[in-house]
Amino acid sequence: MCRRVWGVNTWRWTYGNQGGKFRRRAILPQDQYAALGDRLLIAYIGKPHDSNDVNSRQVEDFLAGRHRGRWFRVNEIATEFAEALKRVDWESAGRLMDEETAIRCAIVPARMTVLGEKLQAVCAEFGAGFATAGSGNGGCVWALAPHADIVPGLSAAWCEVLSAVPTARVLPATVDPAGLEVRQVAP
């Protein structure tokens, strides 16, 4: 069995409801993929992603009921971010990325590396949203610019910051309209 999943979507976990565990809702029409791709910047910060410490601290805090209000706000931000993308409101989407990153870093400061902080500061200068990928603490970071014309300058500034780390680099970023192909292999 093979099925294709494409687009810019939100996913809702349904936890055992009939009809599958996940619900997908497209939030950006295909004619806007290029506009989104033109505003994205992704960088590998030269350090492998090590999420064990960050994830275990986040889960421990969550299960203990610590930072409950912050976690509720992170959930709200995810919905608001999707709505901003749906409206093609890149500026609001970037501000929401910044807010979500600030909350997650307040919960677990180890989420952000020193190099990530420098890239985040560059984003603030350019008015672009900034986020860590996954749980941070290495790996990749990404930016969403409110206007495509600032991406070349932002990219050059990131490259300058990243030049201090030989393994770090800006990565190509685009939205793939062909999407992901899911194949189920028989046991």
mmCIF file of C-alpha atoms in Angstrom:
data_model
loop_
_atom_site.group_PDB
_atom_site.id
_atom_site.type_symbol
_atom_site.label_atom_id
_atom_site.label_comp_id
_atom_site.label_asym_id
_atom_site.label_seq_id
_atom_site.Cartn_x
_atom_site.Cartn_y
_atom_site.Cartn_z
ATOM 1 C CA MET A 1 0.000 0.000 0.000
ATOM 2 C CA CYS A 2 1.324 3.440 -0.894
ATOM 3 C CA ARG A 3 -0.141 6.823 -0.172
ATOM 4 C CA ARG A 4 1.165 10.305 -0.655
ATOM 5 C CA VAL A 5 0.970 13.076 1.932
ATOM 6 C CA TRP A 6 1.858 16.549 0.720
ATOM 7 C CA GLY A 7 1.368 20.153 1.491
ATOM 8 C CA VAL A 8 1.621 22.431 4.463
ATOM 9 C CA ASN A 9 -0.621 20.884 7.092
ATOM 10 C CA THR A 10 -1.640 20.782 10.691
ATOM 11 C CA TRP A 11 -1.964 17.390 12.311
ATOM 12 C CA ARG A 12 -4.288 16.535 15.163
ATOM 13 C CA TRP A 13 -3.726 13.412 17.198
ATOM 14 C CA THR A 14 -7.031 11.626 17.851
ATOM 15 C CA TYR A 15 -5.762 8.912 20.214
ATOM 16 C CA GLY A 16 -7.594 5.853 19.107
ATOM 17 C CA ASN A 17 -10.667 7.354 17.488
ATOM 18 C CA GLN A 18 -11.879 5.412 14.505
ATOM 19 C CA GLY A 19 -10.517 6.563 11.182
ATOM 20 C CA GLY A 20 -6.868 6.693 12.221
ATOM 21 C CA LYS A 21 -4.686 8.240 14.867
ATOM 22 C CA PHE A 22 -4.055 11.501 13.028
ATOM 23 C CA ARG A 23 -6.151 14.086 11.246
ATOM 24 C CA ARG A 24 -4.533 16.252 8.584
ATOM 25 C CA ARG A 25 -5.784 19.703 7.592
ATOM 26 C CA ALA A 26 -4.158 21.582 4.740
ATOM 27 C CA ILE A 27 -3.436 25.186 5.707
ATOM 28 C CA LEU A 28 -1.596 26.621 2.717
ATOM 29 C CA PRO A 29 -2.638 26.308 -0.925
ATOM 30 C CA GLN A 30 -0.025 24.979 -3.330
ATOM 31 C CA ASP A 31 0.234 28.348 -5.095
ATOM 32 C CA GLN A 32 1.717 29.739 -1.841
ATOM 33 C CA TYR A 33 4.417 27.059 -1.383
ATOM 34 C CA ALA A 34 7.027 29.093 -3.276
ATOM 35 C CA ALA A 35 6.216 32.202 -1.217
ATOM 36 C CA LEU A 36 6.792 30.216 1.978
ATOM 37 C CA GLY A 37 9.959 28.604 0.619
ATOM 38 C CA ASP A 38 11.317 32.018 -0.388
ATOM 39 C CA ARG A 39 11.036 33.153 3.247
ATOM 40 C CA LEU A 40 12.628 30.110 4.908
ATOM 41 C CA LEU A 41 16.210 29.823 6.051
ATOM 42 C CA ILE A 42 17.591 26.697 7.717
ATOM 43 C CA ALA A 43 21.029 26.169 9.205
ATOM 44 C CA TYR A 44 22.883 23.208 10.633
ATOM 45 C CA ILE A 45 24.840 24.658 13.540
ATOM 46 C CA GLY A 46 27.678 22.151 13.274
ATOM 47 C CA LYS A 47 26.806 20.144 16.363
ATOM 48 C CA PRO A 48 24.711 16.971 16.182
ATOM 49 C CA HIS A 49 21.267 17.189 17.720
ATOM 50 C CA ASP A 50 21.300 15.750 21.231
ATOM 51 C CA SER A 51 17.782 15.899 22.574
ATOM 52 C CA ASN A 52 17.942 13.338 25.399
ATOM 53 C CA ASP A 53 18.579 15.831 28.197
ATOM 54 C CA VAL A 54 16.190 18.473 26.866
ATOM 55 C CA ASN A 55 13.383 16.021 26.095
ATOM 56 C CA SER A 56 13.646 14.188 29.419
ATOM 57 C CA ARG A 57 13.576 17.484 31.353
ATOM 58 C CA GLN A 58 10.583 18.720 29.370
ATOM 59 C CA VAL A 59 8.668 15.458 29.891
ATOM 60 C CA GLU A 60 9.570 15.342 33.596
ATOM 61 C CA ASP A 61 8.395 18.939 34.099
ATOM 62 C CA PHE A 62 5.225 18.314 32.096
ATOM 63 C CA LEU A 63 4.293 15.178 34.062
ATOM 64 C CA ALA A 64 4.992 16.987 37.333
ATOM 65 C CA GLY A 65 2.642 19.786 36.298
ATOM 66 C CA ARG A 66 5.394 22.402 36.198
ATOM 67 C CA HIS A 67 5.053 25.179 33.640
ATOM 68 C CA ARG A 68 1.500 24.107 32.857
ATOM 69 C CA GLY A 69 0.466 27.596 31.726
ATOM 70 C CA ARG A 70 3.507 27.820 29.473
ATOM 71 C CA TRP A 71 2.691 24.462 27.857
ATOM 72 C CA PHE A 72 -0.898 25.556 27.265
ATOM 73 C CA ARG A 73 0.442 28.696 25.578
ATOM 74 C CA VAL A 74 2.803 26.606 23.378
ATOM 75 C CA ASN A 75 -0.244 24.613 22.265
ATOM 76 C CA GLU A 76 -2.181 27.818 21.519
ATOM 77 C CA ILE A 77 0.781 29.172 19.557
ATOM 78 C CA ALA A 78 0.791 26.081 17.326
ATOM 79 C CA THR A 79 -2.826 26.776 16.380
ATOM 80 C CA GLU A 80 -2.211 30.516 15.940
ATOM 81 C CA PHE A 81 0.888 29.820 13.823
ATOM 82 C CA ALA A 82 -1.118 27.556 11.512
ATOM 83 C CA GLU A 83 -3.791 30.240 11.182
ATOM 84 C CA ALA A 84 -1.138 32.878 10.398
ATOM 85 C CA LEU A 85 0.242 30.656 7.635
ATOM 86 C CA LYS A 86 -3.269 30.086 6.331
ATOM 87 C CA ARG A 87 -3.759 33.884 6.123
ATOM 88 C CA VAL A 88 -0.307 34.181 4.508
ATOM 89 C CA ASP A 89 0.616 36.488 7.390
ATOM 90 C CA TRP A 90 4.356 35.820 7.501
ATOM 91 C CA GLU A 91 5.028 38.587 10.033
ATOM 92 C CA SER A 92 2.611 37.164 12.611
ATOM 93 C CA ALA A 93 3.916 33.647 11.995
ATOM 94 C CA GLY A 94 7.461 34.855 12.713
ATOM 95 C CA ARG A 95 6.414 36.614 15.916
ATOM 96 C CA LEU A 96 4.687 33.422 17.079
ATOM 97 C CA MET A 97 7.851 31.416 16.366
ATOM 98 C CA ASP A 98 9.808 33.842 18.539
ATOM 99 C CA GLU A 99 7.272 33.605 21.358
ATOM 100 C CA GLU A 100 7.229 29.800 21.261
ATOM 101 C CA THR A 101 11.035 29.649 21.235
ATOM 102 C CA ALA A 102 11.238 32.029 24.206
ATOM 103 C CA ILE A 103 8.775 29.919 26.195
ATOM 104 C CA ARG A 104 10.545 26.641 25.456
ATOM 105 C CA CYS A 105 13.941 28.167 26.313
ATOM 106 C CA ALA A 106 12.519 29.531 29.581
ATOM 107 C CA ILE A 107 11.355 26.029 30.465
ATOM 108 C CA VAL A 108 14.682 24.383 29.509
ATOM 109 C CA PRO A 109 17.500 26.890 28.883
ATOM 110 C CA ALA A 110 19.794 24.105 27.557
ATOM 111 C CA ARG A 111 17.548 23.991 24.490
ATOM 112 C CA MET A 112 19.567 26.797 22.897
ATOM 113 C CA THR A 113 23.274 26.677 22.109
ATOM 114 C CA VAL A 114 25.519 29.751 22.105
ATOM 115 C CA LEU A 115 25.681 29.614 18.302
ATOM 116 C CA GLY A 116 21.898 29.346 18.157
ATOM 117 C CA GLU A 117 21.627 32.467 20.320
ATOM 118 C CA LYS A 118 23.860 34.357 17.871
ATOM 119 C CA LEU A 119 21.715 33.279 14.910
ATOM 120 C CA GLN A 120 18.599 34.239 16.855
ATOM 121 C CA ALA A 121 20.039 37.720 17.462
ATOM 122 C CA VAL A 122 20.676 38.109 13.722
ATOM 123 C CA CYS A 123 17.044 37.159 13.061
ATOM 124 C CA ALA A 124 15.890 39.819 15.509
ATOM 125 C CA GLU A 125 17.951 42.436 13.623
ATOM 126 C CA PHE A 126 16.267 41.419 10.355
ATOM 127 C CA GLY A 127 12.778 41.091 11.851
ATOM 128 C CA ALA A 128 12.605 37.362 11.092
ATOM 129 C CA GLY A 129 11.092 34.669 13.295
ATOM 130 C CA PHE A 130 13.492 32.114 14.779
ATOM 131 C CA ALA A 131 13.085 28.588 16.120
ATOM 132 C CA THR A 132 15.110 25.525 16.981
ATOM 133 C CA ALA A 133 14.224 22.312 15.210
ATOM 134 C CA GLY A 134 13.026 19.497 17.441
ATOM 135 C CA SER A 135 14.152 20.018 21.004
ATOM 136 C CA GLY A 136 17.159 22.120 20.067
ATOM 137 C CA ASN A 137 20.512 21.666 21.792
ATOM 138 C CA GLY A 138 22.246 21.237 18.438
ATOM 139 C CA GLY A 139 21.118 20.140 15.017
ATOM 140 C CA CYS A 140 19.244 22.731 13.010
ATOM 141 C CA VAL A 141 17.617 26.097 13.521
ATOM 142 C CA TRP A 142 15.289 27.884 11.151
ATOM 143 C CA ALA A 143 14.017 31.329 10.348
ATOM 144 C CA LEU A 144 10.911 32.709 8.687
ATOM 145 C CA ALA A 145 11.342 36.128 7.103
ATOM 146 C CA PRO A 146 8.349 38.452 6.737
ATOM 147 C CA HIS A 147 9.572 39.440 3.247
ATOM 148 C CA ALA A 148 11.514 37.310 0.769
ATOM 149 C CA ASP A 149 13.840 40.184 -0.126
ATOM 150 C CA ILE A 150 15.518 40.123 3.303
ATOM 151 C CA VAL A 151 16.514 36.445 3.047
ATOM 152 C CA PRO A 152 19.740 37.055 1.056
ATOM 153 C CA GLY A 153 21.017 39.497 3.700
ATOM 154 C CA LEU A 154 19.867 37.256 6.525
ATOM 155 C CA SER A 155 21.571 34.279 4.881
ATOM 156 C CA ALA A 156 24.827 36.221 4.448
ATOM 157 C CA ALA A 157 24.737 37.298 8.102
ATOM 158 C CA TRP A 158 24.068 33.714 9.208
ATOM 159 C CA CYS A 159 26.943 32.457 7.019
ATOM 160 C CA GLU A 160 29.247 34.959 8.717
ATOM 161 C CA VAL A 161 28.230 33.721 12.182
ATOM 162 C CA LEU A 162 28.462 30.087 11.098
ATOM 163 C CA SER A 163 31.933 30.540 9.571
ATOM 164 C CA ALA A 164 33.410 30.129 13.072
ATOM 165 C CA VAL A 165 32.339 26.452 13.046
ATOM 166 C CA PRO A 166 33.769 24.417 10.126
ATOM 167 C CA THR A 167 30.898 21.885 10.127
ATOM 168 C CA ALA A 168 28.105 24.495 10.297
ATOM 169 C CA ARG A 169 26.277 25.699 7.197
ATOM 170 C CA VAL A 170 23.124 27.195 5.770
ATOM 171 C CA LEU A 171 21.049 24.454 4.141
ATOM 172 C CA PRO A 172 18.805 24.706 1.096
ATOM 173 C CA ALA A 173 15.151 25.114 2.032
ATOM 174 C CA THR A 174 12.036 24.781 -0.054
ATOM 175 C CA VAL A 175 8.518 23.412 0.222
ATOM 176 C CA ASP A 176 8.230 20.209 -1.802
ATOM 177 C CA PRO A 177 4.883 20.056 -3.617
ATOM 178 C CA ALA A 178 5.358 16.318 -4.273
ATOM 179 C CA GLY A 179 5.416 15.642 -0.540
ATOM 180 C CA LEU A 180 6.114 12.489 1.354
ATOM 181 C CA GLU A 181 5.345 9.031 0.058
ATOM 182 C CA VAL A 182 4.273 6.559 2.733
ATOM 183 C CA ARG A 183 4.677 2.886 1.865
ATOM 184 C CA GLN A 184 3.428 0.113 4.020
ATOM 185 C CA VAL A 185 5.572 -2.991 3.662
ATOM 186 C CA ALA A 186 4.016 -6.378 4.297
ATOM 187 C CA PRO A 187 5.609 -8.276 7.205
#
